[in-house]
Coordinates of C-alpha atoms in Angstrom, one line a residue:
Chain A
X1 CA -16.1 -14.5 0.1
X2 CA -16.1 -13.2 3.6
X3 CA -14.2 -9.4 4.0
X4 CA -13.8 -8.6 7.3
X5 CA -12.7 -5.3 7.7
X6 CA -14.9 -2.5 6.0
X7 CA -16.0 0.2 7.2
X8 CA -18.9 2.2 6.7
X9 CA -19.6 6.2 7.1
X10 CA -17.0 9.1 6.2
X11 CA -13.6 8.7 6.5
X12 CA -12.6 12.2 8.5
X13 CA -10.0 13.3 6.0
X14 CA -11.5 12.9 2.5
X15 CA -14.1 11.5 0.9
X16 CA -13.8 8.4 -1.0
X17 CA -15.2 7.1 -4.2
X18 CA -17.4 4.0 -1.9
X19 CA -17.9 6.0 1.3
X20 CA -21.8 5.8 0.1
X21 CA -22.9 2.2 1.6
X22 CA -25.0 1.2 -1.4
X23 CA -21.7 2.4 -4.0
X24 CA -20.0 0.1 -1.1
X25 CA -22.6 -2.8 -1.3
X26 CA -22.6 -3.3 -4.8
X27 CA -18.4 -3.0 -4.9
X28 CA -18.3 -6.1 -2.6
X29 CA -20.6 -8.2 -4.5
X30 CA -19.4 -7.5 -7.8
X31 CA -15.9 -9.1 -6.3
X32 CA -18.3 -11.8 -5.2
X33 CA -17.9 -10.9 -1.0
X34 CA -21.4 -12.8 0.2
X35 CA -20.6 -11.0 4.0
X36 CA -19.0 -8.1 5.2
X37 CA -17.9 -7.0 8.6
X38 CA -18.5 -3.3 8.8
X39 CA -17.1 -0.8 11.1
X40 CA -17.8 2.6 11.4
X41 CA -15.0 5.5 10.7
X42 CA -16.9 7.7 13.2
X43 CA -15.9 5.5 15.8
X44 CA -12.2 6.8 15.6
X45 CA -13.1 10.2 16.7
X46 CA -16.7 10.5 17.9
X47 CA -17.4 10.1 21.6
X48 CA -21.0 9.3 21.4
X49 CA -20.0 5.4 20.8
X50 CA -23.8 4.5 21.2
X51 CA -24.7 6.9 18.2
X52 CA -22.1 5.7 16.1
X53 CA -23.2 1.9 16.6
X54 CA -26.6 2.8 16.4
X55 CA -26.3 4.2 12.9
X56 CA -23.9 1.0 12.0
X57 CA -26.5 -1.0 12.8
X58 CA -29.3 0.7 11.3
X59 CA -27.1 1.6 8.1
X60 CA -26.2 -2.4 7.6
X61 CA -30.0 -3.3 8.5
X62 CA -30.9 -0.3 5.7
X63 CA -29.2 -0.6 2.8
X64 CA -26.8 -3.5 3.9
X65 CA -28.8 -5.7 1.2
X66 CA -28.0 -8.7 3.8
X67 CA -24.6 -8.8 3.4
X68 CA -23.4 -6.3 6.0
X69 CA -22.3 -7.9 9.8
X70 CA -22.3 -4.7 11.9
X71 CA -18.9 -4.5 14.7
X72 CA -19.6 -1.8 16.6
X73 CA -16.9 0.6 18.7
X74 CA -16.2 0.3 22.6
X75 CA -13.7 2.9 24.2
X76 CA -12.6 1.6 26.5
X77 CA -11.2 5.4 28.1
X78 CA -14.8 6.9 28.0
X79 CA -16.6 6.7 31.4
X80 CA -18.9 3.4 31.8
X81 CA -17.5 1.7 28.5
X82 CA -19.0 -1.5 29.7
X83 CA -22.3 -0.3 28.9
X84 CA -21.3 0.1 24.9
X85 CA -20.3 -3.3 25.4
X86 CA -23.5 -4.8 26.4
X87 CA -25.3 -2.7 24.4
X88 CA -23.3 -4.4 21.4
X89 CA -24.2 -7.8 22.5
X90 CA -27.6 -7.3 23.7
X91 CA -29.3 -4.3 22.2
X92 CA -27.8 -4.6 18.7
X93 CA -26.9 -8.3 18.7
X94 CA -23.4 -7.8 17.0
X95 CA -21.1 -10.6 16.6
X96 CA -18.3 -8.8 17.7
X97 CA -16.5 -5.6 18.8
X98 CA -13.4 -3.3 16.6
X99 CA -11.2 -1.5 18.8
X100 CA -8.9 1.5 18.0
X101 CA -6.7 1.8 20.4
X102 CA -4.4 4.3 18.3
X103 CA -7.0 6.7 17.7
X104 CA -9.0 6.3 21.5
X105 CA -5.2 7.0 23.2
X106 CA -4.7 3.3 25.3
X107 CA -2.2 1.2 25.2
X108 CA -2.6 -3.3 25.2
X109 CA -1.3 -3.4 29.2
X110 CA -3.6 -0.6 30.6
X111 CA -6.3 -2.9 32.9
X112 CA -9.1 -1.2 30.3
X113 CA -8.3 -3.7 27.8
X114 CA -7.9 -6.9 29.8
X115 CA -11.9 -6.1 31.3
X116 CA -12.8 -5.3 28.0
X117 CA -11.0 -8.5 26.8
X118 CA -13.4 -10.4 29.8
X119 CA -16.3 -9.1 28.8
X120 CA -16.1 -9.9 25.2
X121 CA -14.9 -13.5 26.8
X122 CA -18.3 -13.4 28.4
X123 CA -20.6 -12.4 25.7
X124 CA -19.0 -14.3 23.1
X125 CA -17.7 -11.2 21.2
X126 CA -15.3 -11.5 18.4
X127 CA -12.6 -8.6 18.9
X128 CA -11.4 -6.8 16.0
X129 CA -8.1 -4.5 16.7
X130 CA -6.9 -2.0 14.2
X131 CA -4.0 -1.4 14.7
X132 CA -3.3 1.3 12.0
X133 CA -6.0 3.3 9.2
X134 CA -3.5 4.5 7.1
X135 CA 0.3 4.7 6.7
X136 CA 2.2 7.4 8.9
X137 CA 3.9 9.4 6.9
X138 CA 0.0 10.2 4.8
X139 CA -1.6 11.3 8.2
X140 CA -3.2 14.9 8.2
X141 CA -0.3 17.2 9.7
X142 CA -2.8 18.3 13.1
X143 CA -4.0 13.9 13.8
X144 CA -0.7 12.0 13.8
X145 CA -1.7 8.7 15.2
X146 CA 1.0 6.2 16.1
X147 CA 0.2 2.4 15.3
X148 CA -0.5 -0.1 18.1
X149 CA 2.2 -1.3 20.1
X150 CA 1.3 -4.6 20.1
X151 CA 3.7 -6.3 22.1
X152 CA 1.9 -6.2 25.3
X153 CA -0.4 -8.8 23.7
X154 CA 1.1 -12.0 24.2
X155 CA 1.0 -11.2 27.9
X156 CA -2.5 -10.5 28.1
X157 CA -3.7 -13.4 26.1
X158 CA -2.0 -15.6 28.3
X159 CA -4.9 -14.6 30.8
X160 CA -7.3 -14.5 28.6
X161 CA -7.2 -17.4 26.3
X162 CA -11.0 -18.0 25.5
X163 CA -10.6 -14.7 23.7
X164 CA -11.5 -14.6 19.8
X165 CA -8.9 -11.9 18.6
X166 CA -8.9 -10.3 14.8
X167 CA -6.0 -8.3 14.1
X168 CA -6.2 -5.3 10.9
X169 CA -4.4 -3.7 9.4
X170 CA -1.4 -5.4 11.2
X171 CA 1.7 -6.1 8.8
X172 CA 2.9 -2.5 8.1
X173 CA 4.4 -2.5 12.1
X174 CA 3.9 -6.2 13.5
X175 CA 6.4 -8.8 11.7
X176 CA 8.5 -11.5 11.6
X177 CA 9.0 -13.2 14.5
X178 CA 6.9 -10.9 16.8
X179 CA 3.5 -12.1 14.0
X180 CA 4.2 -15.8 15.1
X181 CA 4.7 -15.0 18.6
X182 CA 1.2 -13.7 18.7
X183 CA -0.5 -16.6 16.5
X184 CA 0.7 -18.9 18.8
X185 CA -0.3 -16.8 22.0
X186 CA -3.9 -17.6 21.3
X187 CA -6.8 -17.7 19.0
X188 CA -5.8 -14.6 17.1
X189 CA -6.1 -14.3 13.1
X190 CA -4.9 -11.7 10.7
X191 CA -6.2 -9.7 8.1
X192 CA -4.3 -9.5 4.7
X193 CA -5.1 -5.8 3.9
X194 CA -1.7 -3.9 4.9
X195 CA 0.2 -7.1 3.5
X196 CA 2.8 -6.2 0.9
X197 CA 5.6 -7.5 -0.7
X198 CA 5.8 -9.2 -4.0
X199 CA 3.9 -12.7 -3.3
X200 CA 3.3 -10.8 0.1
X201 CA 0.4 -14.3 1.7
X202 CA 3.0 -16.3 0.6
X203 CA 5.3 -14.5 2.3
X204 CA 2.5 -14.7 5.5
X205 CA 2.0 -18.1 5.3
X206 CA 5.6 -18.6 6.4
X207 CA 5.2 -17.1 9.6
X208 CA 1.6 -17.4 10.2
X209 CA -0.6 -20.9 9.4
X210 CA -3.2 -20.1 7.0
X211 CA -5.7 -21.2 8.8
X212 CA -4.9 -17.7 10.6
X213 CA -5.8 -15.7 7.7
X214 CA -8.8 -13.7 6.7
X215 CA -9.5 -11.8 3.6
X216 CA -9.7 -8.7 4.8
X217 CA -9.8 -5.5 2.4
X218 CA -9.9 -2.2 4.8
X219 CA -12.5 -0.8 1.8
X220 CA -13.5 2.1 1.1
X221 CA -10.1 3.6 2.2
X222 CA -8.5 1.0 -0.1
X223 CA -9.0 0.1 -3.1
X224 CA -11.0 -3.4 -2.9
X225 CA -9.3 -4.9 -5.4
X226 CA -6.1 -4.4 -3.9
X227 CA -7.0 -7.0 -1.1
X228 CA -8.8 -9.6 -4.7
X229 CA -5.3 -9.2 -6.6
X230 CA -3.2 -10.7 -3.8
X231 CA -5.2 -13.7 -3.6
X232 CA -4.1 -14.1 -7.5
X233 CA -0.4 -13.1 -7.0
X234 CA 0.3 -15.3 -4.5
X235 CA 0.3 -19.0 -5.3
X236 CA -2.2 -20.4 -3.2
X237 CA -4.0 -23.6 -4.5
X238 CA -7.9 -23.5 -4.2
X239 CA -8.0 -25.3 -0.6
X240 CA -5.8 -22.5 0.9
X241 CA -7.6 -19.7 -1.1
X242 CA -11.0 -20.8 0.1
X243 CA -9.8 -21.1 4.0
X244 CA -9.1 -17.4 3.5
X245 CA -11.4 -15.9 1.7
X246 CA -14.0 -18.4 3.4
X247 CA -13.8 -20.8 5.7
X248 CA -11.9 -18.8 8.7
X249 CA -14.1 -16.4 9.2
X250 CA -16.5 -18.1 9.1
X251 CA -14.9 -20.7 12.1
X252 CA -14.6 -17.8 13.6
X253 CA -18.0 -16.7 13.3
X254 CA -19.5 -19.7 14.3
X255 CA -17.6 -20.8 17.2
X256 CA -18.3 -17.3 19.2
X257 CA -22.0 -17.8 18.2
X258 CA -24.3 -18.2 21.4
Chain B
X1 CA -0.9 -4.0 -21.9
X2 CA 0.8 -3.8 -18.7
X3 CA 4.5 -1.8 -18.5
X4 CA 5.7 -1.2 -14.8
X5 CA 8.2 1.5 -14.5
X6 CA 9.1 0.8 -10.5
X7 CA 10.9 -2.8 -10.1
X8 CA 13.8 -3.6 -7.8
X9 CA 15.7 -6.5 -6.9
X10 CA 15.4 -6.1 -3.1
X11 CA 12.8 -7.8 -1.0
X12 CA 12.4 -10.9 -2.4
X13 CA 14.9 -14.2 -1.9
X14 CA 18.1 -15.1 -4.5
X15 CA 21.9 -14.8 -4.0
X16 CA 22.3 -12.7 -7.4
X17 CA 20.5 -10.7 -9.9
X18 CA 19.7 -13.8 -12.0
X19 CA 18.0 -15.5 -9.5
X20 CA 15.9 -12.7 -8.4
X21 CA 14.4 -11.2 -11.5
X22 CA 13.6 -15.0 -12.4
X23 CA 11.6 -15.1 -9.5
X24 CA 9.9 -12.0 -10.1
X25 CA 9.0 -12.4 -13.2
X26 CA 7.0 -15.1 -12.1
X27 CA 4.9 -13.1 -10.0
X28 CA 4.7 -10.8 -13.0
X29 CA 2.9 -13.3 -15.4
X30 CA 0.8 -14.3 -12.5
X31 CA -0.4 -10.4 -12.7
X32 CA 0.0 -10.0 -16.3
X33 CA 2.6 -7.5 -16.4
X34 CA 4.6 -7.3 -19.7
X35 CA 7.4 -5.3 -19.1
X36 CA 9.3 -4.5 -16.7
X37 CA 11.5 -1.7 -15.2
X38 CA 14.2 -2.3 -12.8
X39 CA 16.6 0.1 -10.5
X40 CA 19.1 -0.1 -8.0
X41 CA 21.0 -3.3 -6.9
X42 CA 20.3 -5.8 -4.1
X43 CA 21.5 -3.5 -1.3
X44 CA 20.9 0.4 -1.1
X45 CA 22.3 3.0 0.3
X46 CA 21.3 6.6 1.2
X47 CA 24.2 8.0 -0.1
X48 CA 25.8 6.1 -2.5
X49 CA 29.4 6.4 -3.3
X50 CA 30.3 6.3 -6.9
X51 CA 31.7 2.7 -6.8
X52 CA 28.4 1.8 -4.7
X53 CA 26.0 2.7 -7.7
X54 CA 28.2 1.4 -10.2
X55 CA 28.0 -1.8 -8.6
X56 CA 24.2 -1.6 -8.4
X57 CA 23.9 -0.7 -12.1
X58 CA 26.1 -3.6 -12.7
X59 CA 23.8 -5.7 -10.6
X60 CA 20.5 -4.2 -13.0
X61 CA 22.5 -4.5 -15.7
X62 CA 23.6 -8.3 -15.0
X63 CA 19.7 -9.0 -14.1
X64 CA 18.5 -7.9 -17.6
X65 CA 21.0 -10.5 -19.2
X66 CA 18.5 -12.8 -20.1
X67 CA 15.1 -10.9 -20.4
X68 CA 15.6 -8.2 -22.7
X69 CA 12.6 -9.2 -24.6
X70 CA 10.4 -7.4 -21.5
X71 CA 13.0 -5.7 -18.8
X72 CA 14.6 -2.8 -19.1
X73 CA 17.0 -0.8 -16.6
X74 CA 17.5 3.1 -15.2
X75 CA 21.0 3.8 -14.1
X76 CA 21.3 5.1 -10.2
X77 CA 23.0 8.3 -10.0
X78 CA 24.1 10.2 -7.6
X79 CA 23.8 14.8 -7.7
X80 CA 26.6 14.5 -4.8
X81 CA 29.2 13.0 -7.7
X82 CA 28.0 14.9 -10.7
X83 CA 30.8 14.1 -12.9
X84 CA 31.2 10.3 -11.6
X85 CA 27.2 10.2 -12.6
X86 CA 27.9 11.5 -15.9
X87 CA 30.4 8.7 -16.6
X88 CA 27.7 6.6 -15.5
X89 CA 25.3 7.7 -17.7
X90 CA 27.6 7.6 -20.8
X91 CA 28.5 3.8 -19.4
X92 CA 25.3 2.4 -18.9
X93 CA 23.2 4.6 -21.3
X94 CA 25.2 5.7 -24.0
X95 CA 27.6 2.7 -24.3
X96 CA 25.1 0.1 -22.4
X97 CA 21.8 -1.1 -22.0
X98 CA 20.0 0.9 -19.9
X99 CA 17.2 3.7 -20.6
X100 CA 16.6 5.8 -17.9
X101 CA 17.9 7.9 -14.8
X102 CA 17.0 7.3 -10.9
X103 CA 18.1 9.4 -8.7
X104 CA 16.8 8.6 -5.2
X105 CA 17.5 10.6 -1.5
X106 CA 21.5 11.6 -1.5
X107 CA 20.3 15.4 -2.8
X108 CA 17.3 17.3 -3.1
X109 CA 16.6 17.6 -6.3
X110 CA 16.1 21.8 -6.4
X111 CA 19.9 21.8 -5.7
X112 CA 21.0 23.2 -9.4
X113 CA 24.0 20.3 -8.8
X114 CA 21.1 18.2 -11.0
X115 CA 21.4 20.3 -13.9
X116 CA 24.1 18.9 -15.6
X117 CA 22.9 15.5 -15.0
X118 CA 19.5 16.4 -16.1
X119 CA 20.6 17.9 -19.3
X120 CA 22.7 14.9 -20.5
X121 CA 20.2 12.1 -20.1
X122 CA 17.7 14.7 -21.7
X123 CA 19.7 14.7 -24.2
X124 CA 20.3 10.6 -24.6
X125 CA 16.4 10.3 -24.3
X126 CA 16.7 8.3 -21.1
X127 CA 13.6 8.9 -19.0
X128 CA 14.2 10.9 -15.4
X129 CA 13.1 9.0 -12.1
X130 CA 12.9 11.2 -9.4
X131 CA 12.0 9.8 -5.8
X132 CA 9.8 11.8 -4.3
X133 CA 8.1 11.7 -0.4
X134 CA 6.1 14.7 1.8
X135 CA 6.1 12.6 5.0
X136 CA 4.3 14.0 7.8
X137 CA 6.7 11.9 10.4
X138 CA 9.6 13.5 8.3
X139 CA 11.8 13.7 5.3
X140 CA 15.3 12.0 5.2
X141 CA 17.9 15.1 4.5
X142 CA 18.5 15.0 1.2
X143 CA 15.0 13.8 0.2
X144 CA 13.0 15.5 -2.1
X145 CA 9.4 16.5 -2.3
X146 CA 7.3 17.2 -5.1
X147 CA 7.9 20.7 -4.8
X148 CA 11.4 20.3 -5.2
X149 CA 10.7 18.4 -8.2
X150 CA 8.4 21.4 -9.0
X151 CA 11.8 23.7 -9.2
X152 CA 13.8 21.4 -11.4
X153 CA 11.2 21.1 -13.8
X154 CA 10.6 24.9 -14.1
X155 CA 14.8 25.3 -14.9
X156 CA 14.1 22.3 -17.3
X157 CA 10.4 22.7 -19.0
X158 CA 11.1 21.2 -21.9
X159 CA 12.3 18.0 -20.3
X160 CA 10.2 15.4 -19.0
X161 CA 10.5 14.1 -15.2
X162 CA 8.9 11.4 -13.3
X163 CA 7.8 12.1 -9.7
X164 CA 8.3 9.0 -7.8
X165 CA 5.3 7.9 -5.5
X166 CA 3.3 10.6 -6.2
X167 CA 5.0 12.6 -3.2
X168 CA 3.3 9.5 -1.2
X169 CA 0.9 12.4 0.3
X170 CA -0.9 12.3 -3.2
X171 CA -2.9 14.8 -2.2
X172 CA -0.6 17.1 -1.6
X173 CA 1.9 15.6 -4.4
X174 CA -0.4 16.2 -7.1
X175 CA -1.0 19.7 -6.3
X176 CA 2.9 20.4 -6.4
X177 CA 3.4 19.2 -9.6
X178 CA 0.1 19.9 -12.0
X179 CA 1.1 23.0 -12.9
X180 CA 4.5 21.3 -14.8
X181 CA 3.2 19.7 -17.7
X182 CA 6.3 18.2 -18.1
X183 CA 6.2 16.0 -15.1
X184 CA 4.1 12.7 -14.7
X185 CA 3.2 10.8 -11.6
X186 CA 4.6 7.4 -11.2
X187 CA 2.1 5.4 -9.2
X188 CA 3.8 3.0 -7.3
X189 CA 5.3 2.8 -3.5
X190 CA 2.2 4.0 -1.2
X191 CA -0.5 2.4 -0.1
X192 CA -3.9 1.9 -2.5
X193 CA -5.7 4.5 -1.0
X194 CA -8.8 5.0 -2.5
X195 CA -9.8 8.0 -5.2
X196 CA -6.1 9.1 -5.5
X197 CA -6.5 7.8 -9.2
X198 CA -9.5 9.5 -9.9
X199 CA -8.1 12.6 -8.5
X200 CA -5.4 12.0 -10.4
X201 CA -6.9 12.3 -13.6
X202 CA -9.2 14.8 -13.0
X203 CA -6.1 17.1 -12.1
X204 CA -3.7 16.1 -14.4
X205 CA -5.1 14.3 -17.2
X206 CA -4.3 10.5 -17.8
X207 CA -1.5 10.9 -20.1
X208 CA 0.5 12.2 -17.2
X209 CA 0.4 9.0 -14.9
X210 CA 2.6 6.0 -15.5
X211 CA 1.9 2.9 -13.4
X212 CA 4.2 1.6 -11.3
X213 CA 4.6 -1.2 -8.4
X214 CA 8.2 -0.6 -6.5
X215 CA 8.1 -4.2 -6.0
X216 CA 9.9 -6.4 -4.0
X217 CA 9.1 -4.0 -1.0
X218 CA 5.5 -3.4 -2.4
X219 CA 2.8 -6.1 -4.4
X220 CA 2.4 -5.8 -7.9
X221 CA -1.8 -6.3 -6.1
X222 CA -1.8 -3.0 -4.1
X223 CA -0.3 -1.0 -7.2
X224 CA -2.2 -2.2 -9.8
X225 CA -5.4 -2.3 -7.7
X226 CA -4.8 1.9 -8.1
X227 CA -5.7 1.5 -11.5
X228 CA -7.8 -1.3 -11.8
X229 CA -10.1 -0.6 -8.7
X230 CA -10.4 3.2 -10.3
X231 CA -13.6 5.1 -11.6
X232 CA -11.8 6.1 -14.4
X233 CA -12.5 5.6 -18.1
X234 CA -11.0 2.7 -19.8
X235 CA -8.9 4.6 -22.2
X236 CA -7.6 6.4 -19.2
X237 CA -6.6 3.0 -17.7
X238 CA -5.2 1.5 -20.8
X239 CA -2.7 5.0 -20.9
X240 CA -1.7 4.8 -17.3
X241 CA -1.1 0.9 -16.7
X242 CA 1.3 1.4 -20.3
X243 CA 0.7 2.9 -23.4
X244 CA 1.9 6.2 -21.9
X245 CA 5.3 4.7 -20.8
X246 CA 6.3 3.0 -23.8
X247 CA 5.5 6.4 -25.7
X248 CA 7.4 7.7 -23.0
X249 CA 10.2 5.0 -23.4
X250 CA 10.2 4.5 -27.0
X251 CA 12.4 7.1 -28.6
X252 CA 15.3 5.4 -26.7
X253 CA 14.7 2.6 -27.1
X254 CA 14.5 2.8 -30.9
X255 CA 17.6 3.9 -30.6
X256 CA 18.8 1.4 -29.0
X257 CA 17.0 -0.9 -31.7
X258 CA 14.9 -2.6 -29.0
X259 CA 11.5 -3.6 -30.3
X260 CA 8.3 -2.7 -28.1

């Protein structure tokens, strides 16, 4: 299996059971997950972006035990951002880029994100957006974060449609109508970690082709097995079950590949 | 052995009760869940008028029909009608079917207007559901927090109370209510953040913790990935996913000559 949205230091607020990347390793490939993207959670308030991805990389190259695909951090509201960017694609050779838009303070129309959007066009860069860490009403009383406001999207894919786009976290604040409007606004995919409801990917897969999907399981602030367990609640069929736990990500992977 | 104590009809498709739980139950073999507990009706309200929860106990009530061999009902009330919730409880507990109390956001549950309600199903055996939420973007008026819960169980320490979600902000629920060793944690309704289990246990001791799911707005996944994804003993687990709510349950329902 393929999870695509871990993350890898402390998590600012607590610490968690995994937050130690060989405790997070060995989780993951227990569950059987062969590859890992990995984030960093010191890229949601650090401003040294180039020390956080640093450490990603050198943490997934240390005790990654080959299953660890760095994503390193751009803000894009720090002064010469594009120089994270390249860094990320040349200097570290990542894959692709996560963005946190709710804890770096931009919103999806400011011009920031469409030149970041380019660049990541340009060097092949898969784009992870999170668009939420944790539920609302849980944040710490002195950091209250609002989610994305993704709406601005569908516009700015329309100009950028080479663009590889991963959304996390995504279901808690982006449903219904508004989640199909954005599969079909370009090459964007979806994580299942913040999915709920009883059945919740079958549920998904009624706005959202599966072929959009990616197991994602926003470990080690969730449980891992919360993200296992849906695969087993919801009726999926082994051809569907491998596309998301597989084969998408791994499209994904290999067609922004240089 | 898998009991969930937080099941509703809501969020998931049917016309009636029948339909729904059918459906549901479904999804529950899928995840192994045994029994199941269900509250309120199809459609909520904040502040439900006496004929409002009567028609969603009805709606519970009609659901169990035909799967009393693993689904059991708590009877909505209501601390703004405190004698129309007494009838309710003599209806649906006394003279019907159901085990348990839930009483959900129309009062905070300090207000001594709950004493009269907490005393009578206390003294049916029903178990006491108490939502409970500390959100940081904002409580609803008459919504409680485990600190409110905290005050009714100090007027009522020999009678045991369940404090829904954990307060949501388990960090700050557990706290509230570890000093009441007559209140348990139900489990279900927040996201599966990691290590609130373990802390959990470490504060409170599994025998206090009752899982639970609050499907159809939640998966039975995230909830049971709480206990399951937890590094907690097994015994621990075996108590929390259900041997400590059927011990919690089975007075009543001895009573009521159901068989678990």
């Amino acid at each position: 299996m393929i999870d695509v949205n871990v993350s890898l230091s402390r998590w600012p607020f607590r610490r968690l059971p995994d937050d130690e990347t060989p405790r997070l390793v060995a989780r993951l490939k227990r569950a059987g997950v062969t590859q890992a993207i990995a984030g960093s959670f010191d890229a949601l308030l650090h401003k040294d972006v180039e020390g956080v991805n640093r450490r990603l990389a050198q943490e997934c190259r240390t005790h990654g035990d080959g299953l660890l695909v760095p994503f390193g951090c751009v803000n894009p509201t720090l002064p010469d951002w594009q120089e994270d960017v390249r860094r990320c694609h040349e200097v570290h050779r990542m894959r692709g880029i996560r963005l946190h838009p709710d804890y770096h303070g931009y919103t999806l129309d400011a011009p920031e994100f469409a030149e970041l959007l380019t660049l990541a066009i340009k060097h092949q860069l898969i784009v992870q957006l999170s668009v939420m860490m944790e539920d609302e009403r849980t944040q710490h009383p002195l950091v209250q974060v609002q989610a994305v406001d993704t709406s601005p999207l569908v516009d700015v894919l329309a100009d950028h449609a080479d663009a590889t786009l991963v959304l996390l976290n995504s279901q808690r604040t982006v449903r219904g109508e508004a989640l199909t409007r954005l599969a079909e606004a370009g090459n964007v995919s979806f994580d299942i970690a913040m999915q709920e409801s009883v059945g919740g990917i079958e549920k998904l897969m009624k706005l959202v082709p599966h072929k959009r999907l990616l197991f994602g399981s926003h470990a080690p602030l969730f449980y891992l097995e919360s993200a296992l367990l849906k695969l087993q609640e919801s009726d999926l069929g082994e051809t569907i079950r491998r596309a998301i736990t597989v084969e998408n990500a791994s499209r994904l992977s290999n067609s922004n590949s240089t | 052995m898998i009991w969930d104590l937080h099941c509703h009809l809501s969020g998931v498709d049917g016309r009636t009760p029948d339909e729904r739980i059918a459906q549901l139950m479904e999804y529950a073999d899928r995840m192994g869940i045994e029994r199941l507990v269900f509250f309120m009706g199809m459609q909520w309200s904040h502040e439900p008028s006496p004929d409002d929860f009567r028609r969603q106990n009805d709606e519970v009530i009609q659901a169990l029909t035909h799967w009393h061999d693993r689904a059991f009902g708590f009877a909505y009330v209501s601390p703004q009608f405190v004698e129309e919730s007494l009838a309710e409880i003599a209806r649906c507990i006394e003279n019907g079917p159901l085990v348990g109390i839930k009483l959900w956001v129309a009062k905070r549950c300090r207000d001594e207007a709950l004493d009269a309600i907490i005393e009578r199903a206390a003294a049916l055996k029903a178990a006491i559901f108490q939502h409970t939420w500390f959100k940081g973007t904002g409580n609803l008026p008459g919504e409680s927090t485990p600190v409110d819960l905290a005050a009714l169980a100090a007027r009522h320490p020999t009678v045991r109370l369940i404090c829904g979600h954990t307060g949501g902000d388990w960090e700050r629920g557990i706290r509230a209510i570890r000093g009441h060793a007559n209140v348990s944690i139900g489990t279900g309704g927040f996201d599966p953040t990691a290590g609130m289990m373990e802390m959990a246990v470490r504060e409170l001791g599994p025998r206090r913790i009752l899982y639970g799911s609050d499907i159809g707005g939640r998966s039975f996944a995230s909830q049971l990935a709480k206990v399951t994804g937890a590094d907690i003993p097994d015994e621990a687990r075996r108590l929390i996913l259900g041997q400590n709510l059927r011990r919690m349950l089975l007075p009543i329902l001895r009573e009521k000559g159901i068989d678990a």
